[in-house]
Short mmCIF file of C-alpha atoms in Angstrom, two decimals:
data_model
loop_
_atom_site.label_atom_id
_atom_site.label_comp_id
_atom_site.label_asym_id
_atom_site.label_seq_id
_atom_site.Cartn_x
_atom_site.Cartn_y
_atom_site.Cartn_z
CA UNK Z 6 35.80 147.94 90.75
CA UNK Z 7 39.46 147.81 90.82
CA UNK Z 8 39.31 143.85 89.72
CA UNK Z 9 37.10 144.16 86.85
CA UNK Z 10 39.46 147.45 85.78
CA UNK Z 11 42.75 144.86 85.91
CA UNK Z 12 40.54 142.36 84.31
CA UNK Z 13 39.48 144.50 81.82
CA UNK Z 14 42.94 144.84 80.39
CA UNK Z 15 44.50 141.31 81.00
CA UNK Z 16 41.37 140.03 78.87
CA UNK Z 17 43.01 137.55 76.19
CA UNK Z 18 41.54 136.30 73.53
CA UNK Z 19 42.75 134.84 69.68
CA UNK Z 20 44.32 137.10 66.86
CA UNK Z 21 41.70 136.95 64.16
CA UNK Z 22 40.66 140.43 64.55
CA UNK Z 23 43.63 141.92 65.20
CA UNK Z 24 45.34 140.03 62.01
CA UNK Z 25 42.47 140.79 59.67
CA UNK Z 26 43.36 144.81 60.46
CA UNK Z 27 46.93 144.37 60.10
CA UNK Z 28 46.94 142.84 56.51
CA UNK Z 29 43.73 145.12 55.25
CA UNK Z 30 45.84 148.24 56.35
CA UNK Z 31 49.09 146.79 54.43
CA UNK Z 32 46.80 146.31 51.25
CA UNK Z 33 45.51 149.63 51.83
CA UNK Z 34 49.30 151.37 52.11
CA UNK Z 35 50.48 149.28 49.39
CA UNK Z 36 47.46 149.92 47.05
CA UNK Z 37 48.13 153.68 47.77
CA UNK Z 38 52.08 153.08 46.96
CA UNK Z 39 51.25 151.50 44.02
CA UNK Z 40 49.37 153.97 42.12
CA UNK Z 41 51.85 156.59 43.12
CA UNK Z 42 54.36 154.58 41.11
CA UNK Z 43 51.67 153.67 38.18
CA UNK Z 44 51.08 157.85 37.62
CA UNK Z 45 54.66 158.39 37.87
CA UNK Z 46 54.34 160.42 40.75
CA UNK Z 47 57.11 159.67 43.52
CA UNK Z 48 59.91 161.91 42.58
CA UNK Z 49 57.04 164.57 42.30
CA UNK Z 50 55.72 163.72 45.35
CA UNK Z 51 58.71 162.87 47.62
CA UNK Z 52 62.40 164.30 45.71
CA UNK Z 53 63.02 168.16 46.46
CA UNK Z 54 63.45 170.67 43.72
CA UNK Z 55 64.38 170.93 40.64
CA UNK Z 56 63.01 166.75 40.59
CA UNK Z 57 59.74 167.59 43.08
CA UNK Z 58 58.05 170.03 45.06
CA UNK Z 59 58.63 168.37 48.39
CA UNK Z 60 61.19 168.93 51.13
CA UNK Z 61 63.79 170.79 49.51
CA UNK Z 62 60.90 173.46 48.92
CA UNK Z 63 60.74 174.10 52.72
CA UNK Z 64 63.62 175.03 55.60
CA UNK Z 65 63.20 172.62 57.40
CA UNK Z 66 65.57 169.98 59.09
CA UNK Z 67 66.17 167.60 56.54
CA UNK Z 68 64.88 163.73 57.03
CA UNK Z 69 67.17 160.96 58.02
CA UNK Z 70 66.84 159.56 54.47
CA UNK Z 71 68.13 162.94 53.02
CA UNK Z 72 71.09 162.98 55.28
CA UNK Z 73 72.16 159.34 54.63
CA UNK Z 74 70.83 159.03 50.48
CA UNK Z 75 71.24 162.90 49.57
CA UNK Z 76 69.17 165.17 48.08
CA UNK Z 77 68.88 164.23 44.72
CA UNK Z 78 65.65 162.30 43.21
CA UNK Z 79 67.08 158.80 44.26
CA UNK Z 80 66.27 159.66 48.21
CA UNK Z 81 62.60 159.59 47.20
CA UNK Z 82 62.69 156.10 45.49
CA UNK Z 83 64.93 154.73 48.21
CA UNK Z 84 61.47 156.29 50.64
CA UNK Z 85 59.33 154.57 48.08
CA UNK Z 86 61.13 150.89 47.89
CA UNK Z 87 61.50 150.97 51.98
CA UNK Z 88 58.30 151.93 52.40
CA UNK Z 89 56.66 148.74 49.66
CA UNK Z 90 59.26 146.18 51.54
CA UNK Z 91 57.88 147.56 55.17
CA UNK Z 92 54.24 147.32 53.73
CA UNK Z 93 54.63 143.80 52.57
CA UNK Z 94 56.69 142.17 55.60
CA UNK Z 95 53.39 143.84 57.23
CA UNK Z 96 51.02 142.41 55.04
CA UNK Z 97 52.61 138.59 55.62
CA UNK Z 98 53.57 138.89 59.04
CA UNK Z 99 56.93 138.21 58.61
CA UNK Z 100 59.14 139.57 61.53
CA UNK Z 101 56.01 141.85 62.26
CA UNK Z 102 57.76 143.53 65.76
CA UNK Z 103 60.07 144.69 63.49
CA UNK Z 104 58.54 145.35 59.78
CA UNK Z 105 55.40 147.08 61.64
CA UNK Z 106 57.61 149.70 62.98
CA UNK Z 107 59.95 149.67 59.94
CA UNK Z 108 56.81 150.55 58.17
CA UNK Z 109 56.27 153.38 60.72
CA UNK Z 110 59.70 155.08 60.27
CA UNK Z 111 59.13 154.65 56.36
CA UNK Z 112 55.79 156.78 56.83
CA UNK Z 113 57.40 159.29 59.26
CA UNK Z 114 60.38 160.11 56.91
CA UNK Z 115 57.69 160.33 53.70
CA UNK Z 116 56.28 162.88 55.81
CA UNK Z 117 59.28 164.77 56.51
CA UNK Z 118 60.50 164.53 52.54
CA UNK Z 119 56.84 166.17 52.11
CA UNK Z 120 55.22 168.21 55.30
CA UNK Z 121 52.66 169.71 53.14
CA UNK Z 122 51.74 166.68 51.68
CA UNK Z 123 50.86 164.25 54.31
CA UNK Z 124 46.68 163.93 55.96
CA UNK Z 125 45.09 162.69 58.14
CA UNK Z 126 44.82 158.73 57.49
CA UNK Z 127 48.77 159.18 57.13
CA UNK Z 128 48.54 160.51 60.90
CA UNK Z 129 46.19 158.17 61.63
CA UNK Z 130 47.95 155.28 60.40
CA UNK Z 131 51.16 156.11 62.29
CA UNK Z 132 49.52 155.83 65.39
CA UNK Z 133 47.57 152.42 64.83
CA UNK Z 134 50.75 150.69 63.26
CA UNK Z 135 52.80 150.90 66.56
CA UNK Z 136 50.14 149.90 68.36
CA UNK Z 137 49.55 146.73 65.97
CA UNK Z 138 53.27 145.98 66.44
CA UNK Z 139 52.84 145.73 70.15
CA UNK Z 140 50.07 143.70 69.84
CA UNK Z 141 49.66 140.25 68.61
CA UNK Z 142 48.09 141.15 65.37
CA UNK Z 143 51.05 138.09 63.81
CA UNK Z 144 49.60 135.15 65.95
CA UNK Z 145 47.56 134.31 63.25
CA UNK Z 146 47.45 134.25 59.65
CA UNK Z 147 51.29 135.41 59.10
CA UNK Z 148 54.49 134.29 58.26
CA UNK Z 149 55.59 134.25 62.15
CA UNK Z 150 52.93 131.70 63.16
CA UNK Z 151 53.80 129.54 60.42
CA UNK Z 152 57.17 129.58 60.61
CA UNK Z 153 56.69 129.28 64.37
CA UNK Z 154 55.10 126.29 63.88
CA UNK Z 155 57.51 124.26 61.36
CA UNK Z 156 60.50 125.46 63.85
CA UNK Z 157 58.26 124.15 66.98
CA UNK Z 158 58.12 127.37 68.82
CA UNK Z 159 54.50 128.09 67.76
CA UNK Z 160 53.36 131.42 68.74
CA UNK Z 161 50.30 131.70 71.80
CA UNK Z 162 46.94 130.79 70.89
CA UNK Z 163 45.65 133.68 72.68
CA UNK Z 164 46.98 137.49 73.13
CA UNK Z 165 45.54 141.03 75.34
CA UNK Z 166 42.68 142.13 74.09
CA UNK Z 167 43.69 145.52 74.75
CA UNK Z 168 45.16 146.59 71.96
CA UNK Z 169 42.44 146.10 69.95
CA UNK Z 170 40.00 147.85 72.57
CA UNK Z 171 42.52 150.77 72.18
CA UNK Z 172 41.90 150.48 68.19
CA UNK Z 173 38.26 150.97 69.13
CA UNK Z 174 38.16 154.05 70.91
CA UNK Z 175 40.43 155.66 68.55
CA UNK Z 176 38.14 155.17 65.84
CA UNK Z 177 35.24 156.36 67.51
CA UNK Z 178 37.50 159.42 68.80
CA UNK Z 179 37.98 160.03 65.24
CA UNK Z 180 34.63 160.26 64.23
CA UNK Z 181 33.28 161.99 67.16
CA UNK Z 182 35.99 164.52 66.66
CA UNK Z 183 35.29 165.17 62.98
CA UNK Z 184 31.86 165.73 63.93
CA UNK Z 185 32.76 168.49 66.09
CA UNK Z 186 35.38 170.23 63.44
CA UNK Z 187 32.29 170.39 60.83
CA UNK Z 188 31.82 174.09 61.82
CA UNK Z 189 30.31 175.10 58.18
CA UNK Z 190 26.28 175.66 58.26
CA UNK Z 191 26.38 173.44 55.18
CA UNK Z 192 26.30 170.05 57.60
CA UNK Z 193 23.35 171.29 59.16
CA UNK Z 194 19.91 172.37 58.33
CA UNK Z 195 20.71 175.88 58.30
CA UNK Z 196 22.88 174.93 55.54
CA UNK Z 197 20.10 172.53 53.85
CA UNK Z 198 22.47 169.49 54.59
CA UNK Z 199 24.50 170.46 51.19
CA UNK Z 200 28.11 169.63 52.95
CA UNK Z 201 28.31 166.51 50.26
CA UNK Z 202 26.57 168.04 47.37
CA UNK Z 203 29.57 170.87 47.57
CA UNK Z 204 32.44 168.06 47.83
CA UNK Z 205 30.79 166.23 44.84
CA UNK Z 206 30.70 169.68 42.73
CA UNK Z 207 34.51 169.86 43.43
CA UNK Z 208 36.64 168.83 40.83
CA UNK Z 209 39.41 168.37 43.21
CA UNK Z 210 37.93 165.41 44.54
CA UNK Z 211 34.82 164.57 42.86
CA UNK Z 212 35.02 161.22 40.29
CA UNK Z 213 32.65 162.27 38.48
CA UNK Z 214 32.52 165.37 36.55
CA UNK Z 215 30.83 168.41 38.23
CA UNK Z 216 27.23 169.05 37.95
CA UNK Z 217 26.72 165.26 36.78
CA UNK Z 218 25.58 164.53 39.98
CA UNK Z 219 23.00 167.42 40.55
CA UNK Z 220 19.77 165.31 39.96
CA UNK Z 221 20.82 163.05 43.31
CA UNK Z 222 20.75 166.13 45.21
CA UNK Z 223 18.49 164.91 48.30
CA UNK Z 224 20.19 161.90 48.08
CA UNK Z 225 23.02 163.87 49.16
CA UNK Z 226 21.30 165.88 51.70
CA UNK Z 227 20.10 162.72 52.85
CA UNK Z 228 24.11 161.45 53.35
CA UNK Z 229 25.39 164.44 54.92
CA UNK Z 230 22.28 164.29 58.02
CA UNK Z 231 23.38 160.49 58.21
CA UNK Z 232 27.05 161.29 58.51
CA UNK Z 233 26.74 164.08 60.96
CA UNK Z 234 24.30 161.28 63.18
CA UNK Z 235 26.47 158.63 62.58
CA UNK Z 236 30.20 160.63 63.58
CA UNK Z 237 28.53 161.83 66.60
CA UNK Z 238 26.37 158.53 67.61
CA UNK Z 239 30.09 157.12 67.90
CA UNK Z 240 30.83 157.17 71.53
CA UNK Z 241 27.48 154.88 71.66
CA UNK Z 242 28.74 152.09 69.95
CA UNK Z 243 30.94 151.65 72.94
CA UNK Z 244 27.39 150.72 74.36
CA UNK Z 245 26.11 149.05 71.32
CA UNK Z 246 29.24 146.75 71.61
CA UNK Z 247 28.84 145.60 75.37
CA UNK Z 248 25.80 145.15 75.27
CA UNK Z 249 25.82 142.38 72.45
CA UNK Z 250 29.01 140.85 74.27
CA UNK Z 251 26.16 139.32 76.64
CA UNK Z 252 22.70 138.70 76.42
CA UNK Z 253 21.85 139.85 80.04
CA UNK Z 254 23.07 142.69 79.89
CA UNK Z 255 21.17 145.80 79.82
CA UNK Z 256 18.01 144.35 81.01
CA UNK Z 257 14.96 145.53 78.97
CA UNK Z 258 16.42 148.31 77.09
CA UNK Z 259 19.50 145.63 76.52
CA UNK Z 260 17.12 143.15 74.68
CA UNK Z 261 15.93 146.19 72.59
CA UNK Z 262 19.12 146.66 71.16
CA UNK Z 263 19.76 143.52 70.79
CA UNK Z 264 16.60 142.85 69.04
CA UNK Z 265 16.63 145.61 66.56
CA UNK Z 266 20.56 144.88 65.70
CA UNK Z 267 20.93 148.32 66.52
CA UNK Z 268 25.25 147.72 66.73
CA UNK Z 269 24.69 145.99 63.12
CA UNK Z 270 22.81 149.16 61.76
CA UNK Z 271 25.31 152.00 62.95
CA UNK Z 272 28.08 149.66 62.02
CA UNK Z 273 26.57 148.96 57.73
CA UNK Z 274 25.87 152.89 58.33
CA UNK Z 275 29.70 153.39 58.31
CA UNK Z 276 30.81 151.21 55.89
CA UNK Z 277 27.95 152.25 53.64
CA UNK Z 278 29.25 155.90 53.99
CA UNK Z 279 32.90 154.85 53.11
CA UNK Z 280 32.14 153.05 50.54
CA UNK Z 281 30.23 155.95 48.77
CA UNK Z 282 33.35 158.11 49.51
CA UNK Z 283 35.07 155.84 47.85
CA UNK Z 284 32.59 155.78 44.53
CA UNK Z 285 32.12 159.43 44.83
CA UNK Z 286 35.58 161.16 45.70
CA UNK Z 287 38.86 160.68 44.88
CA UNK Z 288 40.67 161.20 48.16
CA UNK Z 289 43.26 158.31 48.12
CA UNK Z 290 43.42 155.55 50.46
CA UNK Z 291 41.44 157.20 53.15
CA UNK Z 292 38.07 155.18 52.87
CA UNK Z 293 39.90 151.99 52.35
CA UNK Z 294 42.03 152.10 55.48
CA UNK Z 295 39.38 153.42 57.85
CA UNK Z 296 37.40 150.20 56.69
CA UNK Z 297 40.57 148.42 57.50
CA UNK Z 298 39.87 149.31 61.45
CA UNK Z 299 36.44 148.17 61.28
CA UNK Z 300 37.29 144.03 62.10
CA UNK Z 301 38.23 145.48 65.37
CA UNK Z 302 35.05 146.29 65.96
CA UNK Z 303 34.01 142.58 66.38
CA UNK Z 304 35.30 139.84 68.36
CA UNK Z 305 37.61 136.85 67.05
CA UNK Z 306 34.82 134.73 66.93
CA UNK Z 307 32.71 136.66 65.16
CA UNK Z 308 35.30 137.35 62.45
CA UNK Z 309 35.98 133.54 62.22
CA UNK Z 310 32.23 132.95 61.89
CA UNK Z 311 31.76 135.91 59.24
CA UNK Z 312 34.59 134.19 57.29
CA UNK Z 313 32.99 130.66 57.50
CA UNK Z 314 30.61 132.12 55.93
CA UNK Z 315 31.50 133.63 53.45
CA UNK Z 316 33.63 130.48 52.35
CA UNK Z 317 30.43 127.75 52.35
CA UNK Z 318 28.67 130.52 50.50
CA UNK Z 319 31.66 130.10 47.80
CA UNK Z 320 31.68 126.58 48.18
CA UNK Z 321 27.70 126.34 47.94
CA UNK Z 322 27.83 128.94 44.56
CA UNK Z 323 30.92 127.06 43.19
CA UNK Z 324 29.09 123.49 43.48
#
């Protein structure tokens, strides 16, 4: 038991995975930067009074950019241009030990300018990045492996698994967690399953305006009983997932699975439910960047097969 423990985490396999999260989280961050610039909001967001509402607002110690840029409104586009740089290093690989936690200080001390603004993809996000930098999420796809390869010191076809099996449970921690903070009787049937009719009548996050909604009503009963299966079904798709990593597995009850795609179900389950977040609400990047965890989720191979696919289906449509 000990061996296949050891064996478990000196698995190796390519980067594919690991590199398709690392540059859909850096489009996610950046998109995120982006429109904070576009609606004028980063000296609201991140310079202290009389420019923002942010840290100066608060007593506590100030951030490291505060001490070394001051306090005026120029510390919080200094936060702004470090964090854009750090973002796109991230997204192109390029010196990705060091931009990936460069990107991780920017986010800490964005927080700090703002402790009552940050949430919980921001959390989220600053524990997956170092975790990405450790890994070898630049082996692939990235300004490191092709720069490794014109100076011949290519980088190795193969890196731990681990890392990404580590992305994995924290996802499925997060989900199985929200499902246990969704105290209110609204996510259940005592509530009538109304937990996402409520959001979508709240014009603090709704897109669309309140009450415009109200004849999809069991539609939206019908999402709120699939989130609360799908958050806490999560711990299962640890099973879901070994069991499609081999065909014997599992015997008779394996090749059910199997059969019925039940892995492929609870995972279009999630990304449906993100994606209607995302139609539905405006809560940032939050949907986007939990969809940029998913490709850990699958193996290298079946990322570079999903791609292949998708490209001869553009070749096929463009012919």
């Amino acid at each position: 038991m000990i061996a296949r423990w050891v064996d478990l985490w000196d698995e190796r396999e390519t980067a594919e995975s690991l590199a398709l999260v690392r540059i859909l989280i850096a489009l996610s961050v950046l998109g995120d930067l982006l429109q904070a610039r576009m609606r004028s909001a980063v000296e609201a967001v991140w310079a202290p009074p009389p420019f923002g509402a942010a840290w100066g607002a608060s007593a506590a110690s100030p951030p490291l950019l505060v001490s070394w840029f001051g306090t005026g409104a120029q510390t919080a586009h200094v936060a702004w241009w470090l964090a854009v740089v750090a973002t796109l290093l991230v997204l192109l690989g390029l010196a990705f030990r060091v931009s990936g936690w460069l990107l991780v200080f920017a986010m800490v001390e964005m927080w700090r300018l703002t402790p009552d603004g940050g949430d919980g993809i921001d959390l989220l996000l600053r524990v997956v990045l170092p975790l990405l930098a450790l890994s070898g999420a630049n082996a692939t796809w990235s300004c490191d492996a092709w720069l490794g390869r014109l100076w011949g010191k290519p980088l190795r076809n193969s890196v731990p698994a681990w890392p990404r099996y580590l992305l994995i449970v924290q996802l499925l921690w997060l989900y199985f967690s929200a499902a246990h903070h969704r105290g209110k009787a609204s996510w259940g049937p005592a509530g009538g399953f109304s937990a996402v009719a409520d959001v979508l009548g709240d014009p603090h996050f709704a897109r669309f305006f309140p009450g415009s909604l109200q004849a999809f009503y069991p539609l939206t009963q019908l999402g709120t009983a699939l989130t609360m299966v799908f958050e806490y079904s999560a711990p299962l798709a640890l099973l879901w997932i070994w069991l499609d990593k081999r065909p014997g597995r599992g015997g008779r009850f394996g090749d059910w699975v199997r059969r019925l795609h039940v892995r492929w179900w609870w995972l279009a389950l999630g990304v449906s439910l993100h994606l209607g977040i995302a139609v539905t609400m405006q809560i940032g990047m939050f949907p986007f960047a939990i969809l940029a965890l998913y490709p850990a989720l699958f193996g290298p191979e079946e990322v570079t097969k999903l791609l292949k696919r998708v490209r001869q289906s553009s070749f096929v449509r463009q012919s």
